Amino acid sequence: MLLQAVRDCPFRTRVGAMLRVLADALPERRLLHDLRHDPVLGPAVWTLLIDAGEMKPGSLSERENLLMGAENFLSVLELAGPEGLVEQLKRMGGGDAYEFVEAILASGHPDVVGMRELRELVAEPLRQTVRHPLRLVPTRPPGARGRRKKRKH
């Protein structure tokens, strides 16, 4: 019943905190390892296991890394808001920030509402502000207005 309450919690930071309390309350540290493959709690569990040094980040598959990235993005979104996450992504990813967020959005993270908020509040504004370097290259010289007329000598 307690695990179902954790699964039903809409806030990822609280999910992590509740899992930590449950794991610490049990005499054996098996709970988190048993939940490693849980489709809803897995990403939060991996974060806790890695933070505790009980799991190596390299042991995650590419998909699991994306799911854990989504978990972390959702936590930052809760704590820092969309502006804070956008700024952090711009610092981390530079011109590739939008593509990175798109990969995270395609991860299949189980928090449907959180992922929708991530798309609407972070990905869309990021897409509008991050410009690809090739878009900055002018296609015409400054001041040009179409084809030049040939001069007659």
Short mmCIF file of N, CA and C in Angstrom, two decimals:
data_model
loop_
_atom_site.label_atom_id
_atom_site.label_comp_id
_atom_site.label_asym_id
_atom_site.label_seq_id
_atom_site.Cartn_x
_atom_site.Cartn_y
_atom_site.Cartn_z
N MET A 1 0.82 -1.18 0.00
CA MET A 1 0.00 0.00 0.00
C MET A 1 0.88 1.26 0.00
N LEU A 2 1.97 1.23 0.73
CA LEU A 2 2.88 2.39 0.75
C LEU A 2 3.54 2.60 -0.60
N LEU A 3 3.95 1.51 -1.25
CA LEU A 3 4.55 1.64 -2.57
C LEU A 3 3.56 2.19 -3.59
N GLN A 4 2.31 1.83 -3.47
CA GLN A 4 1.31 2.36 -4.39
C GLN A 4 1.13 3.86 -4.16
N ALA A 5 1.21 4.29 -2.92
CA ALA A 5 1.13 5.73 -2.63
C ALA A 5 2.31 6.46 -3.26
N VAL A 6 3.47 5.85 -3.24
CA VAL A 6 4.65 6.45 -3.87
C VAL A 6 4.44 6.50 -5.38
N ARG A 7 3.96 5.43 -5.97
CA ARG A 7 3.70 5.39 -7.42
C ARG A 7 2.69 6.46 -7.84
N ASP A 8 1.70 6.71 -7.00
CA ASP A 8 0.63 7.66 -7.32
C ASP A 8 1.02 9.12 -7.09
N CYS A 9 2.13 9.36 -6.44
CA CYS A 9 2.54 10.74 -6.13
C CYS A 9 2.90 11.49 -7.41
N PRO A 10 2.33 12.68 -7.61
CA PRO A 10 2.60 13.43 -8.85
C PRO A 10 3.90 14.24 -8.84
N PHE A 11 4.60 14.28 -7.72
CA PHE A 11 5.81 15.10 -7.62
C PHE A 11 7.03 14.20 -7.52
N ARG A 12 7.93 14.33 -8.48
CA ARG A 12 9.10 13.44 -8.56
C ARG A 12 10.04 13.63 -7.37
N THR A 13 10.18 14.84 -6.87
CA THR A 13 11.07 15.05 -5.72
C THR A 13 10.51 14.33 -4.49
N ARG A 14 9.20 14.32 -4.36
CA ARG A 14 8.57 13.61 -3.23
C ARG A 14 8.66 12.11 -3.40
N VAL A 15 8.57 11.64 -4.64
CA VAL A 15 8.72 10.20 -4.91
C VAL A 15 10.09 9.74 -4.40
N GLY A 16 11.13 10.50 -4.77
CA GLY A 16 12.48 10.15 -4.32
C GLY A 16 12.60 10.18 -2.80
N ALA A 17 12.03 11.19 -2.18
CA ALA A 17 12.10 11.30 -0.71
C ALA A 17 11.34 10.15 -0.03
N MET A 18 10.17 9.82 -0.55
CA MET A 18 9.39 8.74 0.06
C MET A 18 10.08 7.39 -0.12
N LEU A 19 10.68 7.17 -1.28
CA LEU A 19 11.43 5.92 -1.49
C LEU A 19 12.61 5.83 -0.53
N ARG A 20 13.31 6.94 -0.34
CA ARG A 20 14.45 6.95 0.57
C ARG A 20 14.00 6.62 2.00
N VAL A 21 12.89 7.19 2.44
CA VAL A 21 12.37 6.92 3.79
C VAL A 21 11.98 5.46 3.91
N LEU A 22 11.27 4.93 2.91
CA LEU A 22 10.89 3.52 2.96
C LEU A 22 12.11 2.61 3.00
N ALA A 23 13.08 2.88 2.16
CA ALA A 23 14.29 2.05 2.12
C ALA A 23 15.04 2.11 3.44
N ASP A 24 15.12 3.29 4.03
CA ASP A 24 15.84 3.44 5.30
C ASP A 24 15.08 2.81 6.47
N ALA A 25 13.76 2.72 6.36
CA ALA A 25 12.95 2.18 7.45
C ALA A 25 13.01 0.65 7.52
N LEU A 26 13.35 0.03 6.42
CA LEU A 26 13.41 -1.44 6.39
C LEU A 26 14.78 -1.91 6.85
N PRO A 27 14.82 -3.03 7.58
CA PRO A 27 16.11 -3.51 8.08
C PRO A 27 17.09 -3.90 6.97
N GLU A 28 16.59 -4.43 5.87
CA GLU A 28 17.46 -4.79 4.75
C GLU A 28 17.41 -3.68 3.71
N ARG A 29 18.50 -3.49 2.99
CA ARG A 29 18.54 -2.47 1.93
C ARG A 29 18.11 -3.05 0.60
N ARG A 30 17.29 -4.08 0.60
CA ARG A 30 16.87 -4.77 -0.62
C ARG A 30 15.79 -4.04 -1.41
N LEU A 31 14.98 -3.21 -0.75
CA LEU A 31 13.83 -2.60 -1.40
C LEU A 31 14.20 -1.90 -2.70
N LEU A 32 15.19 -1.04 -2.66
CA LEU A 32 15.55 -0.29 -3.86
C LEU A 32 16.05 -1.22 -4.97
N HIS A 33 16.82 -2.22 -4.60
CA HIS A 33 17.31 -3.16 -5.61
C HIS A 33 16.15 -3.97 -6.22
N ASP A 34 15.17 -4.30 -5.38
CA ASP A 34 13.99 -5.02 -5.88
C ASP A 34 13.14 -4.16 -6.81
N LEU A 35 13.18 -2.85 -6.62
CA LEU A 35 12.37 -1.94 -7.43
C LEU A 35 13.12 -1.41 -8.66
N ARG A 36 14.32 -1.88 -8.87
CA ARG A 36 15.14 -1.36 -9.97
C ARG A 36 14.44 -1.46 -11.33
N HIS A 37 13.65 -2.48 -11.54
CA HIS A 37 12.99 -2.69 -12.84
C HIS A 37 11.51 -2.29 -12.81
N ASP A 38 11.09 -1.61 -11.77
CA ASP A 38 9.71 -1.14 -11.69
C ASP A 38 9.47 -0.11 -12.78
N PRO A 39 8.41 -0.27 -13.60
CA PRO A 39 8.21 0.65 -14.72
C PRO A 39 7.89 2.08 -14.31
N VAL A 40 7.37 2.30 -13.13
CA VAL A 40 7.04 3.65 -12.67
C VAL A 40 8.12 4.22 -11.77
N LEU A 41 8.63 3.41 -10.88
CA LEU A 41 9.59 3.90 -9.88
C LEU A 41 11.05 3.73 -10.28
N GLY A 42 11.30 2.94 -11.31
CA GLY A 42 12.68 2.65 -11.72
C GLY A 42 13.58 3.87 -11.82
N PRO A 43 13.19 4.91 -12.58
CA PRO A 43 14.09 6.08 -12.71
C PRO A 43 14.44 6.74 -11.38
N ALA A 44 13.49 6.83 -10.47
CA ALA A 44 13.78 7.41 -9.15
C ALA A 44 14.68 6.48 -8.34
N VAL A 45 14.46 5.19 -8.48
CA VAL A 45 15.28 4.20 -7.76
C VAL A 45 16.73 4.26 -8.24
N TRP A 46 16.93 4.35 -9.57
CA TRP A 46 18.29 4.40 -10.09
C TRP A 46 19.04 5.61 -9.54
N THR A 47 18.36 6.74 -9.48
CA THR A 47 18.98 7.95 -8.95
C THR A 47 19.43 7.73 -7.51
N LEU A 48 18.55 7.13 -6.70
CA LEU A 48 18.90 6.88 -5.29
C LEU A 48 20.04 5.89 -5.17
N LEU A 49 20.00 4.82 -5.96
CA LEU A 49 21.08 3.81 -5.89
C LEU A 49 22.42 4.38 -6.34
N ILE A 50 22.41 5.18 -7.37
CA ILE A 50 23.66 5.80 -7.83
C ILE A 50 24.19 6.79 -6.80
N ASP A 51 23.30 7.60 -6.24
CA ASP A 51 23.71 8.57 -5.21
C ASP A 51 24.29 7.87 -3.98
N ALA A 52 23.76 6.68 -3.67
CA ALA A 52 24.24 5.92 -2.51
C ALA A 52 25.49 5.10 -2.83
N GLY A 53 25.92 5.11 -4.08
CA GLY A 53 27.09 4.33 -4.48
C GLY A 53 26.81 2.85 -4.60
N GLU A 54 25.55 2.46 -4.65
CA GLU A 54 25.17 1.05 -4.73
C GLU A 54 24.96 0.59 -6.17
N MET A 55 25.10 1.53 -7.10
CA MET A 55 24.93 1.19 -8.51
C MET A 55 25.83 2.13 -9.31
N LYS A 56 26.44 1.61 -10.35
CA LYS A 56 27.31 2.44 -11.18
C LYS A 56 26.49 3.04 -12.33
N PRO A 57 26.71 4.33 -12.63
CA PRO A 57 25.97 4.95 -13.74
C PRO A 57 26.17 4.20 -15.06
N GLY A 58 27.32 3.61 -15.26
CA GLY A 58 27.61 2.88 -16.49
C GLY A 58 26.82 1.60 -16.64
N SER A 59 26.15 1.17 -15.57
CA SER A 59 25.37 -0.08 -15.65
C SER A 59 24.00 0.13 -16.28
N LEU A 60 23.65 1.38 -16.55
CA LEU A 60 22.35 1.67 -17.15
C LEU A 60 22.44 1.58 -18.68
N SER A 61 21.37 1.11 -19.27
CA SER A 61 21.29 1.08 -20.73
C SER A 61 21.07 2.51 -21.24
N GLU A 62 21.13 2.69 -22.55
CA GLU A 62 20.90 4.03 -23.12
C GLU A 62 19.49 4.51 -22.78
N ARG A 63 18.51 3.63 -22.90
CA ARG A 63 17.13 4.01 -22.57
C ARG A 63 16.99 4.36 -21.09
N GLU A 64 17.62 3.57 -20.22
CA GLU A 64 17.57 3.86 -18.78
C GLU A 64 18.22 5.20 -18.48
N ASN A 65 19.32 5.52 -19.17
CA ASN A 65 19.96 6.82 -18.98
C ASN A 65 19.01 7.95 -19.36
N LEU A 66 18.28 7.78 -20.46
CA LEU A 66 17.30 8.80 -20.86
C LEU A 66 16.17 8.92 -19.84
N LEU A 67 15.71 7.79 -19.33
CA LEU A 67 14.65 7.82 -18.31
C LEU A 67 15.13 8.50 -17.03
N MET A 68 16.36 8.21 -16.65
CA MET A 68 16.91 8.86 -15.45
C MET A 68 17.13 10.35 -15.71
N GLY A 69 17.53 10.70 -16.93
CA GLY A 69 17.65 12.11 -17.29
C GLY A 69 16.31 12.81 -17.19
N ALA A 70 15.25 12.14 -17.66
CA ALA A 70 13.90 12.71 -17.55
C ALA A 70 13.52 12.89 -16.08
N GLU A 71 13.84 11.92 -15.26
CA GLU A 71 13.57 12.00 -13.82
C GLU A 71 14.25 13.22 -13.22
N ASN A 72 15.51 13.42 -13.58
CA ASN A 72 16.26 14.55 -13.06
C ASN A 72 15.72 15.88 -13.58
N PHE A 73 15.37 15.94 -14.86
CA PHE A 73 14.78 17.16 -15.42
C PHE A 73 13.48 17.51 -14.71
N LEU A 74 12.65 16.50 -14.47
CA LEU A 74 11.37 16.75 -13.81
C LEU A 74 11.59 17.25 -12.38
N SER A 75 12.59 16.73 -11.71
CA SER A 75 12.90 17.20 -10.35
C SER A 75 13.37 18.65 -10.37
N VAL A 76 14.25 18.98 -11.32
CA VAL A 76 14.72 20.37 -11.43
C VAL A 76 13.56 21.29 -11.80
N LEU A 77 12.67 20.82 -12.68
CA LEU A 77 11.51 21.61 -13.06
C LEU A 77 10.66 21.93 -11.83
N GLU A 78 10.48 20.95 -10.94
CA GLU A 78 9.72 21.17 -9.71
C GLU A 78 10.42 22.15 -8.78
N LEU A 79 11.73 22.03 -8.67
CA LEU A 79 12.47 22.84 -7.70
C LEU A 79 12.83 24.23 -8.20
N ALA A 80 13.22 24.34 -9.47
CA ALA A 80 13.72 25.62 -10.00
C ALA A 80 12.74 26.30 -10.94
N GLY A 81 11.69 25.59 -11.33
CA GLY A 81 10.74 26.15 -12.28
C GLY A 81 11.27 26.06 -13.70
N PRO A 82 10.42 26.38 -14.68
CA PRO A 82 10.83 26.25 -16.07
C PRO A 82 11.99 27.15 -16.45
N GLU A 83 12.01 28.37 -15.95
CA GLU A 83 13.10 29.29 -16.29
C GLU A 83 14.44 28.77 -15.78
N GLY A 84 14.44 28.23 -14.57
CA GLY A 84 15.67 27.68 -14.01
C GLY A 84 16.18 26.49 -14.80
N LEU A 85 15.28 25.62 -15.23
CA LEU A 85 15.68 24.46 -16.02
C LEU A 85 16.17 24.89 -17.39
N VAL A 86 15.49 25.84 -18.03
CA VAL A 86 15.93 26.32 -19.34
C VAL A 86 17.33 26.91 -19.25
N GLU A 87 17.58 27.72 -18.25
CA GLU A 87 18.91 28.32 -18.10
C GLU A 87 19.97 27.26 -17.86
N GLN A 88 19.65 26.27 -17.03
CA GLN A 88 20.60 25.19 -16.77
C GLN A 88 20.89 24.41 -18.04
N LEU A 89 19.87 24.15 -18.83
CA LEU A 89 20.06 23.40 -20.08
C LEU A 89 20.89 24.19 -21.07
N LYS A 90 20.67 25.48 -21.15
CA LYS A 90 21.47 26.31 -22.05
C LYS A 90 22.94 26.29 -21.65
N ARG A 91 23.21 26.34 -20.35
CA ARG A 91 24.61 26.28 -19.88
C ARG A 91 25.23 24.93 -20.17
N MET A 92 24.47 23.87 -19.96
CA MET A 92 24.99 22.52 -20.14
C MET A 92 25.11 22.13 -21.61
N GLY A 93 24.05 22.40 -22.38
CA GLY A 93 24.00 21.87 -23.73
C GLY A 93 24.29 22.84 -24.83
N GLY A 94 24.32 24.12 -24.51
CA GLY A 94 24.56 25.12 -25.55
C GLY A 94 23.56 24.98 -26.67
N GLY A 95 24.06 24.93 -27.91
CA GLY A 95 23.21 24.82 -29.09
C GLY A 95 22.51 23.49 -29.22
N ASP A 96 22.98 22.48 -28.48
CA ASP A 96 22.37 21.15 -28.56
C ASP A 96 21.31 20.94 -27.47
N ALA A 97 21.02 21.96 -26.68
CA ALA A 97 20.10 21.81 -25.55
C ALA A 97 18.73 21.33 -26.00
N TYR A 98 18.21 21.89 -27.07
CA TYR A 98 16.88 21.51 -27.52
C TYR A 98 16.86 20.04 -27.95
N GLU A 99 17.87 19.61 -28.69
CA GLU A 99 17.93 18.21 -29.13
C GLU A 99 18.03 17.27 -27.94
N PHE A 100 18.75 17.69 -26.91
CA PHE A 100 18.88 16.88 -25.70
C PHE A 100 17.52 16.74 -25.02
N VAL A 101 16.78 17.83 -24.91
CA VAL A 101 15.46 17.79 -24.30
C VAL A 101 14.52 16.92 -25.14
N GLU A 102 14.61 17.01 -26.45
CA GLU A 102 13.77 16.18 -27.32
C GLU A 102 14.05 14.69 -27.08
N ALA A 103 15.30 14.33 -26.90
CA ALA A 103 15.65 12.93 -26.61
C ALA A 103 15.04 12.49 -25.27
N ILE A 104 15.10 13.37 -24.29
CA ILE A 104 14.52 13.08 -22.98
C ILE A 104 13.00 12.91 -23.10
N LEU A 105 12.38 13.79 -23.89
CA LEU A 105 10.92 13.71 -24.07
C LEU A 105 10.50 12.42 -24.76
N ALA A 106 11.36 11.85 -25.56
CA ALA A 106 11.06 10.60 -26.26
C ALA A 106 11.40 9.36 -25.43
N SER A 107 11.85 9.56 -24.19
CA SER A 107 12.31 8.45 -23.36
C SER A 107 11.21 7.49 -22.93
N GLY A 108 9.97 7.96 -22.88
CA GLY A 108 8.89 7.11 -22.41
C GLY A 108 8.72 7.14 -20.90
N HIS A 109 9.20 8.19 -20.25
CA HIS A 109 9.07 8.31 -18.79
C HIS A 109 7.59 8.20 -18.41
N PRO A 110 7.28 7.49 -17.32
CA PRO A 110 5.88 7.24 -16.96
C PRO A 110 5.11 8.46 -16.45
N ASP A 111 5.77 9.54 -16.09
CA ASP A 111 5.07 10.72 -15.58
C ASP A 111 4.55 11.54 -16.77
N VAL A 112 3.37 11.19 -17.23
CA VAL A 112 2.79 11.79 -18.43
C VAL A 112 2.56 13.28 -18.23
N VAL A 113 2.03 13.67 -17.10
CA VAL A 113 1.75 15.08 -16.82
C VAL A 113 3.05 15.87 -16.75
N GLY A 114 4.03 15.34 -16.05
CA GLY A 114 5.33 16.02 -15.94
C GLY A 114 6.01 16.16 -17.29
N MET A 115 5.91 15.14 -18.11
CA MET A 115 6.54 15.21 -19.44
C MET A 115 5.82 16.22 -20.33
N ARG A 116 4.50 16.32 -20.20
CA ARG A 116 3.76 17.34 -20.95
C ARG A 116 4.21 18.73 -20.50
N GLU A 117 4.36 18.94 -19.20
CA GLU A 117 4.83 20.22 -18.69
C GLU A 117 6.25 20.50 -19.17
N LEU A 118 7.08 19.48 -19.20
CA LEU A 118 8.45 19.64 -19.70
C LEU A 118 8.44 20.09 -21.16
N ARG A 119 7.56 19.51 -21.95
CA ARG A 119 7.45 19.90 -23.36
C ARG A 119 6.95 21.33 -23.50
N GLU A 120 5.86 21.64 -22.80
CA GLU A 120 5.24 22.96 -22.96
C GLU A 120 6.04 24.09 -22.31
N LEU A 121 6.57 23.84 -21.12
CA LEU A 121 7.20 24.91 -20.35
C LEU A 121 8.70 25.04 -20.57
N VAL A 122 9.32 23.98 -21.09
CA VAL A 122 10.78 24.00 -21.27
C VAL A 122 11.18 23.82 -22.72
N ALA A 123 10.72 22.74 -23.35
CA ALA A 123 11.16 22.44 -24.71
C ALA A 123 10.74 23.52 -25.70
N GLU A 124 9.48 23.94 -25.64
CA GLU A 124 9.01 24.95 -26.60
C GLU A 124 9.75 26.28 -26.45
N PRO A 125 9.85 26.83 -25.22
CA PRO A 125 10.63 28.08 -25.09
C PRO A 125 12.10 27.90 -25.47
N LEU A 126 12.66 26.74 -25.17
CA LEU A 126 14.05 26.48 -25.52
C LEU A 126 14.22 26.43 -27.03
N ARG A 127 13.29 25.80 -27.71
CA ARG A 127 13.35 25.71 -29.17
C ARG A 127 13.32 27.11 -29.79
N GLN A 128 12.57 27.99 -29.19
CA GLN A 128 12.44 29.34 -29.73
C GLN A 128 13.66 30.22 -29.45
N THR A 129 14.41 29.89 -28.40
CA THR A 129 15.54 30.74 -28.03
C THR A 129 16.89 30.21 -28.48
N VAL A 130 17.01 28.91 -28.64
CA VAL A 130 18.29 28.33 -29.05
C VAL A 130 18.33 28.33 -30.57
N ARG A 131 19.33 28.97 -31.12
CA ARG A 131 19.44 29.03 -32.58
C ARG A 131 20.59 28.16 -33.03
N HIS A 132 20.37 27.44 -34.06
CA HIS A 132 21.40 26.59 -34.65
C HIS A 132 22.45 27.49 -35.29
N PRO A 133 23.75 27.15 -35.16
CA PRO A 133 24.81 28.01 -35.70
C PRO A 133 24.65 28.32 -37.19
N LEU A 134 24.14 27.37 -37.98
CA LEU A 134 24.00 27.63 -39.41
C LEU A 134 22.91 28.67 -39.70
N ARG A 135 21.97 28.81 -38.78
CA ARG A 135 20.93 29.81 -38.98
C ARG A 135 21.48 31.23 -38.81
N LEU A 136 22.62 31.34 -38.21
CA LEU A 136 23.21 32.64 -37.97
C LEU A 136 24.04 33.13 -39.14
N VAL A 137 24.29 32.26 -40.12
CA VAL A 137 25.07 32.63 -41.28
C VAL A 137 24.16 33.36 -42.27
N PRO A 138 24.49 34.60 -42.62
CA PRO A 138 23.61 35.31 -43.54
C PRO A 138 23.67 34.70 -44.93
N THR A 139 22.52 34.67 -45.58
CA THR A 139 22.48 34.13 -46.94
C THR A 139 22.72 35.23 -47.95
N ARG A 140 22.57 36.47 -47.55
CA ARG A 140 22.82 37.63 -48.41
C ARG A 140 23.64 38.64 -47.62
N PRO A 141 24.35 39.46 -48.30
CA PRO A 141 25.07 40.50 -47.58
C PRO A 141 24.09 41.45 -46.90
N PRO A 142 24.48 42.06 -45.80
CA PRO A 142 23.59 42.99 -45.12
C PRO A 142 23.14 44.09 -46.07
N GLY A 143 21.89 44.45 -46.05
CA GLY A 143 21.35 45.51 -46.87
C GLY A 143 20.89 45.06 -48.24
N ALA A 144 21.20 43.84 -48.64
CA ALA A 144 20.79 43.35 -49.96
C ALA A 144 19.29 43.12 -49.98
N ARG A 145 18.66 43.48 -51.09
CA ARG A 145 17.21 43.32 -51.21
C ARG A 145 16.85 42.54 -52.46
N GLY A 146 17.32 41.44 -52.65
CA GLY A 146 17.00 40.69 -53.85
C GLY A 146 18.15 40.74 -54.84
N ARG A 147 17.83 40.52 -56.10
CA ARG A 147 18.86 40.48 -57.12
C ARG A 147 19.36 41.87 -57.44
N ARG A 148 20.62 41.92 -57.69
CA ARG A 148 21.22 43.19 -58.11
C ARG A 148 20.96 43.41 -59.59
N LYS A 149 20.75 44.63 -59.92
CA LYS A 149 20.60 44.97 -61.34
C LYS A 149 22.00 45.09 -61.93
N LYS A 150 22.11 44.59 -63.10
CA LYS A 150 23.41 44.70 -63.78
C LYS A 150 23.63 46.13 -64.21
N ARG A 151 24.79 46.61 -64.01
CA ARG A 151 25.14 47.96 -64.46
C ARG A 151 25.55 47.93 -65.91
N LYS A 152 25.15 48.95 -66.60
CA LYS A 152 25.58 49.07 -67.99
C LYS A 152 26.73 50.04 -68.02
N HIS A 153 27.73 49.67 -68.70
CA HIS A 153 28.92 50.55 -68.81
C HIS A 153 28.88 51.36 -70.04
#
